[in-house]
XYZ file of C-alpha atoms in Angstrom:
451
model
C 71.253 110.284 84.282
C 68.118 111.927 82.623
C 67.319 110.003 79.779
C 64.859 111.425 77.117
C 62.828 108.384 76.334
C 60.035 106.212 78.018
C 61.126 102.497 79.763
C 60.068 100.250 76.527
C 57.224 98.089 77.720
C 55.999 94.406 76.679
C 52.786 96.624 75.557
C 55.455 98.478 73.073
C 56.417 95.838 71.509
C 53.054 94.174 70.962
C 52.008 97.255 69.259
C 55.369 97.426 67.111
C 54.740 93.129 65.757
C 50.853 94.133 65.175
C 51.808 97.576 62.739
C 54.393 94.943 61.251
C 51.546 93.129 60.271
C 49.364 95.321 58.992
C 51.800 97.266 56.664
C 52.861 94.218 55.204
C 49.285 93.313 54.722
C 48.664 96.808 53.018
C 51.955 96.789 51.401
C 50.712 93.195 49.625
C 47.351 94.333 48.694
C 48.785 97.485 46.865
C 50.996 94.809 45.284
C 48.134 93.136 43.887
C 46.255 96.149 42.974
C 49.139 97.553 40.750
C 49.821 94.072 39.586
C 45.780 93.968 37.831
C 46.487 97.492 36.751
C 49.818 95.898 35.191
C 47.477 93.247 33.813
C 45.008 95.930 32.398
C 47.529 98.251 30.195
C 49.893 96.040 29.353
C 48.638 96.273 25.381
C 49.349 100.213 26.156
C 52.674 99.993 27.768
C 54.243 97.677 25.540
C 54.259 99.506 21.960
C 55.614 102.631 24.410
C 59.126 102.076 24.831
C 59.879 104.272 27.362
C 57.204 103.834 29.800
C 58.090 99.498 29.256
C 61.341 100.604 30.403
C 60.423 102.427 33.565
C 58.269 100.287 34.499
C 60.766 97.413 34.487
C 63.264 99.314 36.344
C 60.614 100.534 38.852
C 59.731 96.740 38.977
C 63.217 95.609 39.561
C 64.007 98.347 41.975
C 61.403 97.285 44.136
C 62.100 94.077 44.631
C 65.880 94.883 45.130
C 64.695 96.722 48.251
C 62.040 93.944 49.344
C 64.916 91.099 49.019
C 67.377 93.282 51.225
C 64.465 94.467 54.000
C 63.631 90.163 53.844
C 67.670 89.543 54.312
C 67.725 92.062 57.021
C 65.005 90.980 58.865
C 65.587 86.816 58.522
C 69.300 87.239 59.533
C 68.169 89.322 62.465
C 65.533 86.423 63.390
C 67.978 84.145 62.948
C 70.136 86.165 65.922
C 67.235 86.573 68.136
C 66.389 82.639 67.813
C 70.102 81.768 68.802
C 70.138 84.513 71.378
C 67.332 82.493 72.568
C 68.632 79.033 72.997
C 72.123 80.352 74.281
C 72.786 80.139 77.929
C 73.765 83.279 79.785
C 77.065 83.154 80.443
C 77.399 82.597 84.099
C 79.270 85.789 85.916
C 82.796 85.329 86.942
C 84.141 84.892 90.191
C 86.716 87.257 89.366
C 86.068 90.691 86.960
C 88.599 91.688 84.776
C 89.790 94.954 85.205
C 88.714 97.126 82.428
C 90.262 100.492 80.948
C 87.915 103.066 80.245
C 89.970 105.122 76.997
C 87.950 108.265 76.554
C 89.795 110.795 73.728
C 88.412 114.042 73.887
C 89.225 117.488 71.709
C 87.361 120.371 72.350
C 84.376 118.666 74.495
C 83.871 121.196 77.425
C 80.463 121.108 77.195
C 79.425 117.458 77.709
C 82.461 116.023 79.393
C 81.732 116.246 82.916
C 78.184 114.774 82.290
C 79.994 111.896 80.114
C 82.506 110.907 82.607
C 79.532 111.351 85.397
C 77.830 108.359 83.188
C 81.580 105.952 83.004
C 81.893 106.476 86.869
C 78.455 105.340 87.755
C 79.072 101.932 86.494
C 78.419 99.205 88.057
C 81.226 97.120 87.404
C 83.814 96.133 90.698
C 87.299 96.807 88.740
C 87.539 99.678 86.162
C 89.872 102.933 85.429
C 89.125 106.098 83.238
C 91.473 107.194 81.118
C 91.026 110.554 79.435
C 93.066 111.768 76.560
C 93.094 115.190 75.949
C 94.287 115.129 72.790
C 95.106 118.935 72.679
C 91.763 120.934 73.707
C 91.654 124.711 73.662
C 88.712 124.993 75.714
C 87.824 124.047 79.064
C 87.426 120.333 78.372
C 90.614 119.768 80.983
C 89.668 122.211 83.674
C 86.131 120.169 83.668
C 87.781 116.757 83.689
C 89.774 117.893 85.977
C 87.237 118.794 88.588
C 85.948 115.313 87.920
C 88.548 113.584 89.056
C 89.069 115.526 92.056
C 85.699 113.839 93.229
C 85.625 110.816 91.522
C 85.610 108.597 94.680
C 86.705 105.373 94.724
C 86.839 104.970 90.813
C 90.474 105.232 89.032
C 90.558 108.448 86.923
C 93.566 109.652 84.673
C 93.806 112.316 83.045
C 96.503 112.301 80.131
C 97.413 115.202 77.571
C 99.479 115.386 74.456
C 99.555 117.747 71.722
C 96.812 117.265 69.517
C 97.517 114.590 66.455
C 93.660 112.982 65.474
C 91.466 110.527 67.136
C 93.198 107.258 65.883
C 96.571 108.656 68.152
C 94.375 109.539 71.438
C 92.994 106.572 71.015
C 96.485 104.706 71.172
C 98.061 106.551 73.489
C 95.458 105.472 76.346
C 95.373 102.044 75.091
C 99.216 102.044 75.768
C 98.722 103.476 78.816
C 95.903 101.230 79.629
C 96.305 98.968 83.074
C 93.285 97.030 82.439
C 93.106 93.700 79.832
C 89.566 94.573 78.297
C 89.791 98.072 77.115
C 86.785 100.286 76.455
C 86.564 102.614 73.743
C 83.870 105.425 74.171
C 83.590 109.066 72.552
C 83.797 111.817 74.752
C 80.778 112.731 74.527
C 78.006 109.873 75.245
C 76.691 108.315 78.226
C 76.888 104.815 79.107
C 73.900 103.057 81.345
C 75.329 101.432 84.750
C 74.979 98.261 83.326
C 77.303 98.561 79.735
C 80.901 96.832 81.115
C 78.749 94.349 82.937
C 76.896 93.377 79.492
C 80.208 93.433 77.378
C 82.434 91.880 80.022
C 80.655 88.458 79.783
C 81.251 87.723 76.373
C 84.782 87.618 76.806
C 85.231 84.310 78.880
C 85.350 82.846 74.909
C 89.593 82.638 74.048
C 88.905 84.467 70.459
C 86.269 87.191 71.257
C 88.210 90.190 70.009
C 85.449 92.717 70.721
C 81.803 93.635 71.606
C 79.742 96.382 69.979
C 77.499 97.654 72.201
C 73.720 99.485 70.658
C 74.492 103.307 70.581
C 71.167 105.620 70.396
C 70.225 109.097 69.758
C 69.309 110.701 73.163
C 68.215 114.221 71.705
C 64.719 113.677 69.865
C 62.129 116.710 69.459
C 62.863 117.998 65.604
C 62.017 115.997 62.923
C 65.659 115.820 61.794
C 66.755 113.928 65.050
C 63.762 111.661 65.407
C 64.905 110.317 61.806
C 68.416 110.064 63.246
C 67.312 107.990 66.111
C 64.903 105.812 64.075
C 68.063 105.318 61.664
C 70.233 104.269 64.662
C 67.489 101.302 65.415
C 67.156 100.090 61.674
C 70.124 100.975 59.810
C 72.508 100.234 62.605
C 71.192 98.435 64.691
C 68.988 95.702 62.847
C 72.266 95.357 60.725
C 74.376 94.617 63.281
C 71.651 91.898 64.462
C 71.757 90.455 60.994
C 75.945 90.741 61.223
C 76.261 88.738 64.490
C 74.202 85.570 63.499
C 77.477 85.209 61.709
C 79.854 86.462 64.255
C 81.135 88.918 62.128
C 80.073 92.322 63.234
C 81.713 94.491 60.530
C 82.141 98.170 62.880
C 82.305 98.588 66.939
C 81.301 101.834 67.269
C 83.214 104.959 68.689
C 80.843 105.762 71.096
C 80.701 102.455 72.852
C 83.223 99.204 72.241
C 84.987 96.559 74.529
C 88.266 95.362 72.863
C 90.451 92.241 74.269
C 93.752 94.550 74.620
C 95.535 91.734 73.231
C 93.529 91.457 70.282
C 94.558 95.637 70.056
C 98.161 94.989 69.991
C 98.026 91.875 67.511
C 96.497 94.155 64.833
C 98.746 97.496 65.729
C 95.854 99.619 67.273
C 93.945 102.236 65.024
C 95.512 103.339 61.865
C 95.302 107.442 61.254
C 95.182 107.638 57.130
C 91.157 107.082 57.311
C 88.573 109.114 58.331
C 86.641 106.169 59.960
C 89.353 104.298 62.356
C 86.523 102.269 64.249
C 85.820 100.461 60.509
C 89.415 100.434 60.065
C 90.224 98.345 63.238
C 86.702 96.125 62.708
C 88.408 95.453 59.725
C 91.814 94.320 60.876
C 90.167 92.513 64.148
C 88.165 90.160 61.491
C 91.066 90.109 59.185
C 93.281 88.310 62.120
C 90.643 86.019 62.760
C 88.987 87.710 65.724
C 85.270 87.087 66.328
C 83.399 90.272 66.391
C 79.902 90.189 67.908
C 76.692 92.790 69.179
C 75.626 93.395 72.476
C 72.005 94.884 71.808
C 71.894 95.258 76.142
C 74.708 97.807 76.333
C 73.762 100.493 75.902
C 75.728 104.175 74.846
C 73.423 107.768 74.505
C 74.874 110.030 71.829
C 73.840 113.792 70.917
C 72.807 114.009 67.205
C 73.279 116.896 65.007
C 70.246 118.906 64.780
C 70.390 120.964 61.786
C 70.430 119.354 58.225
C 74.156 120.820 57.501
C 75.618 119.643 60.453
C 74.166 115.879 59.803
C 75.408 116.302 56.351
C 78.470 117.189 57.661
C 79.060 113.982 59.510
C 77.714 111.579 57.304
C 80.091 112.975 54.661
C 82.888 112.078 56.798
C 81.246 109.001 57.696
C 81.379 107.990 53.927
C 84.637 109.462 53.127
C 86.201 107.394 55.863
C 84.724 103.978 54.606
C 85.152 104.798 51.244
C 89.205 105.224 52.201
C 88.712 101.800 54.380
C 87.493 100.399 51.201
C 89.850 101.018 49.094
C 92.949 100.971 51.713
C 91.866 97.282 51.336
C 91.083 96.474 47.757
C 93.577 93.448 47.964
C 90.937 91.499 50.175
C 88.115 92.658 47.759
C 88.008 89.219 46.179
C 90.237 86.929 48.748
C 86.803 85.284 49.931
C 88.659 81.835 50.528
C 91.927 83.174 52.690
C 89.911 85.894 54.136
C 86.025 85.467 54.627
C 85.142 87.773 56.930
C 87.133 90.643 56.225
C 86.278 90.223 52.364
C 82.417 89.886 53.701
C 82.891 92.945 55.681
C 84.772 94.809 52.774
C 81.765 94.083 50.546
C 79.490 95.211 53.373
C 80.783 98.641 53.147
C 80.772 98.767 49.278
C 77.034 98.091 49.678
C 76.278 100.588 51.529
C 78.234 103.354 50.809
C 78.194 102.964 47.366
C 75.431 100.275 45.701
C 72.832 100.896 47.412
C 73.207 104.558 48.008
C 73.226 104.489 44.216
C 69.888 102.513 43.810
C 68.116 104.625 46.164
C 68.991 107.886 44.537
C 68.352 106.199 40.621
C 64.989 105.664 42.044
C 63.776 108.560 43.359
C 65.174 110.303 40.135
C 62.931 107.916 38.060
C 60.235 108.492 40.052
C 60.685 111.998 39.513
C 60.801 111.831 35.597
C 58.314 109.165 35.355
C 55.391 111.210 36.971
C 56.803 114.456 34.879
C 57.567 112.780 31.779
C 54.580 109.922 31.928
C 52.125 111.176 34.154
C 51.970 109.306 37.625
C 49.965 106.244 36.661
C 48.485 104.045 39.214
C 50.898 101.453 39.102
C 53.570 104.437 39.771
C 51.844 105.731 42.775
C 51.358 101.878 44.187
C 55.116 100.823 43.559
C 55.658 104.246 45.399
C 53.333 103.508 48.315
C 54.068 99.810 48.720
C 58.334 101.380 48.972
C 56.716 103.899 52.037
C 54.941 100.497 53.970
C 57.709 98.103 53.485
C 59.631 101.492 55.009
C 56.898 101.378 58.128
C 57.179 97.786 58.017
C 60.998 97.081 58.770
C 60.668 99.940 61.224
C 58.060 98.513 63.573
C 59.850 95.283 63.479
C 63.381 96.615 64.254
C 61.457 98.816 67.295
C 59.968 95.998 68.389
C 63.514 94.042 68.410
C 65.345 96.833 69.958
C 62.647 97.555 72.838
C 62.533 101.211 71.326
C 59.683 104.041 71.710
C 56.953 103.686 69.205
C 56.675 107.363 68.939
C 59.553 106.833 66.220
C 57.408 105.143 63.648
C 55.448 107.837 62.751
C 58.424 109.445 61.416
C 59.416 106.162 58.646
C 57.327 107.837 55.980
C 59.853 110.509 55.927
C 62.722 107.671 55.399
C 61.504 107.488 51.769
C 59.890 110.902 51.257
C 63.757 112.901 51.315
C 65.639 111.338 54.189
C 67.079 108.778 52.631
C 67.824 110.702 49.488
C 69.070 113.210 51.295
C 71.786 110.820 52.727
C 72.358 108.864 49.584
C 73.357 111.891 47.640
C 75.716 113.046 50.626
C 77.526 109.057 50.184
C 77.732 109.868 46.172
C 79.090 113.015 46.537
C 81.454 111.543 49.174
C 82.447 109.248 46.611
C 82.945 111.620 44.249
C 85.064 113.923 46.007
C 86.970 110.451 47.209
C 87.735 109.718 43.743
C 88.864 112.960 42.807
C 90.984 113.139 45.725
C 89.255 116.295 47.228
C 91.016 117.173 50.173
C 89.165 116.459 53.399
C 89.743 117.614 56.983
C 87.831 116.029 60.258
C 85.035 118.668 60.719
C 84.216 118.500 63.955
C 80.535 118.762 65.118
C 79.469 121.911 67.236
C 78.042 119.741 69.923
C 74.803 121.248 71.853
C 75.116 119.794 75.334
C 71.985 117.551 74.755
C 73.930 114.540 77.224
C 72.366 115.684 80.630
C-alpha cells in the first residue's frame, strides 16, 4: 500500500515538544507586551465606550480559547499517562472472528484498492462483507474481480436496492458471521495491523467499541494539508481527551470495531440523521457501553480537494449532528440517569454550535475593530498570541500522534480563514436545520487518491 507520508521518527517528535515550547514562550511574551500596552492606555480606552467594550470581549474571547486548548491538551496527557502505566493486553490464544461490513454506493474508483488494504490484514480469522447498496457504476464488477482472487480470505459480496448508508450498514451486520464487527467506508485503507490493534481491547465484558485514528492520505494543496492537520488536532487530540474518560463520543465511518452484541442491544444504525456513526456512539454510551480510542489503528481516507466539495461535507457533517442533537434533547439535561450520553450530547452542542459561534464572533470583531478603531497594538498581539497558541496545540497533537511535521507550517492558516471558513459552514448548517431546509446526502466525487 503506497502511503503518502514519511515513517514518524523519535527525531519528529522531539522537534514537535521543542516548537511547543517555543510558541508558548512567544505566545506569553506577546501576552505581556499587550498586557503593558493595556497598562499604558487604559486612561484612553476607558472614557471610549466602544473600544472598552471590544477590548473586553477580545479579552474574554481569548481566554475562552486558551482554557479549551489547556482542557484539550491536560485530558489528552492525562490519556497518554494512563496509556502508560496500563499493561498491554496479552494476545489471545484464540482470535475472534471478525466481520469486515464495507457499504459501498457508487465507489468504482477506489474499491478494489480498499478491499486490497482489508485483505492484507494480518489478523488469523476475518470475512469481508461488501454491501452494494445499489451502485450504477462499476463498483460490483471491481469487487467482483476481487473476490475472484481473494485467496484464502472470506469475501461476500451482497446487493440490495439502494436505501442510505445506515441500511447497508445493517444489512451486513445481519448478515455478519463474525462476533466483533468492523465498520469501514468503502473507500479507505486500513494498515495490516488495524483488527489486531482493536481486537485486544475487547477481552473487557462491556467494551462496546473501538475507534480507531483515521488520516488524510492525499496532502499536496493547501486545502488538504489543513484537512489532515485538522484530522490530528480536532479529531484526534479530542478523542485522546474523550477516552481518559472512556467515553469516546463518535467511532468513525471509516474505521470502527463494534461488539455485535452491543449492535443488536441498541437496534443498529438509525436512518433519520445524516450522521449515523454519532447516532450509534450515542446509543452505545446511552446503554452503558464503554467507548474508547485506539490511536495505533490506523484507517487512510481521500479528502476533498476543492473548497466546495469540503464545504459540502462538512455541511452534512453538521446537519447530521445537529439532527443527533436534537433527536436527543430529552438527555440534554439527564446528567444523573445518563452521564455519558448527556456528556456526549453536550459535546456535540459545543462544537457544532458554541464554539463555531465564538470563533466566527471573533473574527467579525476583529474585522470591525481594526476598521472601526484602527488595529492597535494590543489588537494585533491578542491576534498573534490566537495564531501561536494555534502553532502551539498543533506541534503538541503531532508530536502525540507520531505525525509529519511538514503539517505545522500550515496552523497559521487554521486562524487566518480555515477555521472561519468551517465555522460559518456549521452556522449555516444550523440555520438551514432550524428552518427545516431540506437536505439530501451529497455524495463526494471521490478522486482515486487511495493507491
Amino acid at each position: 500500500m503506497k502511503q503518502t507520508r514519511q515513517t514518524p521518527t523519535a527525531s519528529n517528535r522531539g522537534w514537535a515538544l521543542a516548537l511547543t515550547v517555543v510558541f508558548v514562550l512567544a505566545g506569553s511574551v506577546l501576552g505581556w507586551l499587550g498586557a503593558l500596552w493595556l497598562a499604558q492606555e487604559i486612561d484612553s480606552i476607558a472614557p471610549n465606550g466602544w473600544w472598552l467594550v471590544a477590548t473586553i470581549l477580545l479579552l474574554v474571547l481569548f481566554a475562552i480559547t486558551s482554557v479549551r486548548y489547556i482542557l484539550l491538551a491536560g485530558m489528552s496527557m492525562l490519556d497518554q499517562y494512563l496509556r502508560a502505566r496500563e499493561e498491554t493486553p496479552p494476545e489471545p490464544e484464540v482470535w475472534p472472528m471478525v466481520s469486515i461490513i464495507v457499504p459501498v454506493f457508487n465507489e468504482g474508483p477506489m474499491i478494489r484498492h480498499s478491499l486490497d488494504s482489508l485483505l492484507s490484514q494480518d489478523y488469523p480469522s476475518f470475512e469481508v462483507v461488501v454491501v452494494d447498496d445499489g451502485s450504477h457504476d462499476e463498483t460490483y464488477l471491481n469487487a467482483f474481480k476481487i473476490r475472484q482472487r481473494e485467496g484464502g480470505a472470506i469475501v461476500r459480496l451482497l446487493t440490495k436496492p439502494n436505501s442510505g448508508k445506515a441500511d447497508a450498514l445493517n444489512f451486513g451486520i445481519a448478515h455478519a458471521a463474525g462476533d466483533l464487527v468492523v465498520c469501514v467506508d468503502g473507500d479507505s485503507l486500513l494498515e495490516p495491523d488495524a483488527l489486531r490493534r482493536l481486537a485486544l481491547h475487547f477481552t473487557e465484558p462491556r467494551m462496546g467499541a473501538v475507534a480507531g485514528c483515521v488520516r488524510v492520505i492525499n496532502r499536496d494543496t493547501l486545502w488538504t494539508k489543513l484537512q489532515a492537520l485538522e484530522y490530528v488536532v480536532g479529531l484526534a487530540l479530542m478523542k485522546r481527551a474523550q477516552n481518559a474518560g472512556r467515553a469516546v463520543s463518535i467511532v468513525p465511518g471509516p474505521l470502527g470495531m463494534f461488539r455485535k452484541s452491543a449492535l443488536l442491544a441498541v437496534g443498529g444504525y438509525d436512518h433519520d440523521t445524516f450522521a449515523e456513526d454519532f447516532d450509534l456512539t450515542l446509543k452505545l454510551l446511552g446503554d452503558g457501553w464503554h467507548v474508547i480510542y485506539e490511536p495505533t489503528a490506523l484507517a487512510w481516507t481521500e479528502a476533498p480537494e476543492s473548497a466546495m466539495e469540503l464545504l459540502k461535507q462538512r455541511y452534512r457533517w453538521s446537519r447530521g449532528c445537529l439532527q443527533v442533537v436534537f433527536k436527543r434533547r430529552w438527555a440534554w439535561f439527564r446528567v444523573r440517569d445518563e452521564r455519558m450520553r448527556f456528556l456526549g450530547i453536550w459535546y456535540l452542542v459545543a462544537e457544532n454550535l458554541v464554539w463555531p459561534g465564538f470563533n466566527v464572533f471573533g473574527h467579525v470583531l476583529f474585522i470591525a475593530t481594526g476598521l472601526l478603531l484602527g488595529l492597535h497594538p494590543f489588537v494585533v498581539a491578542w491576534w498573534l498570541q490566537l495564531v501561536l497558541l494555534d502553532c502551539a496545540i498543533s506541534a503538541y497533537s503531532i508530536a502525540a500522534e507520531d505525525e509529519e511535521l511538514s503539517l505545522l507550517w500550515a496552523a497559521p492558516f487554521v486562524r487566518v480563514f480555515y477555521a472561519a471558513f468551517l465555522d460559518t459552514a456549521r452556522l449555516l448548517s444550523a440555520l438551514d436545520e432550524w428552518r427545516g431546509t431540506r437536505m439530501t446526502w451529497g455524495k463526494l466525487n471521490r478522486l482515486g487518491r487511495l493507491r
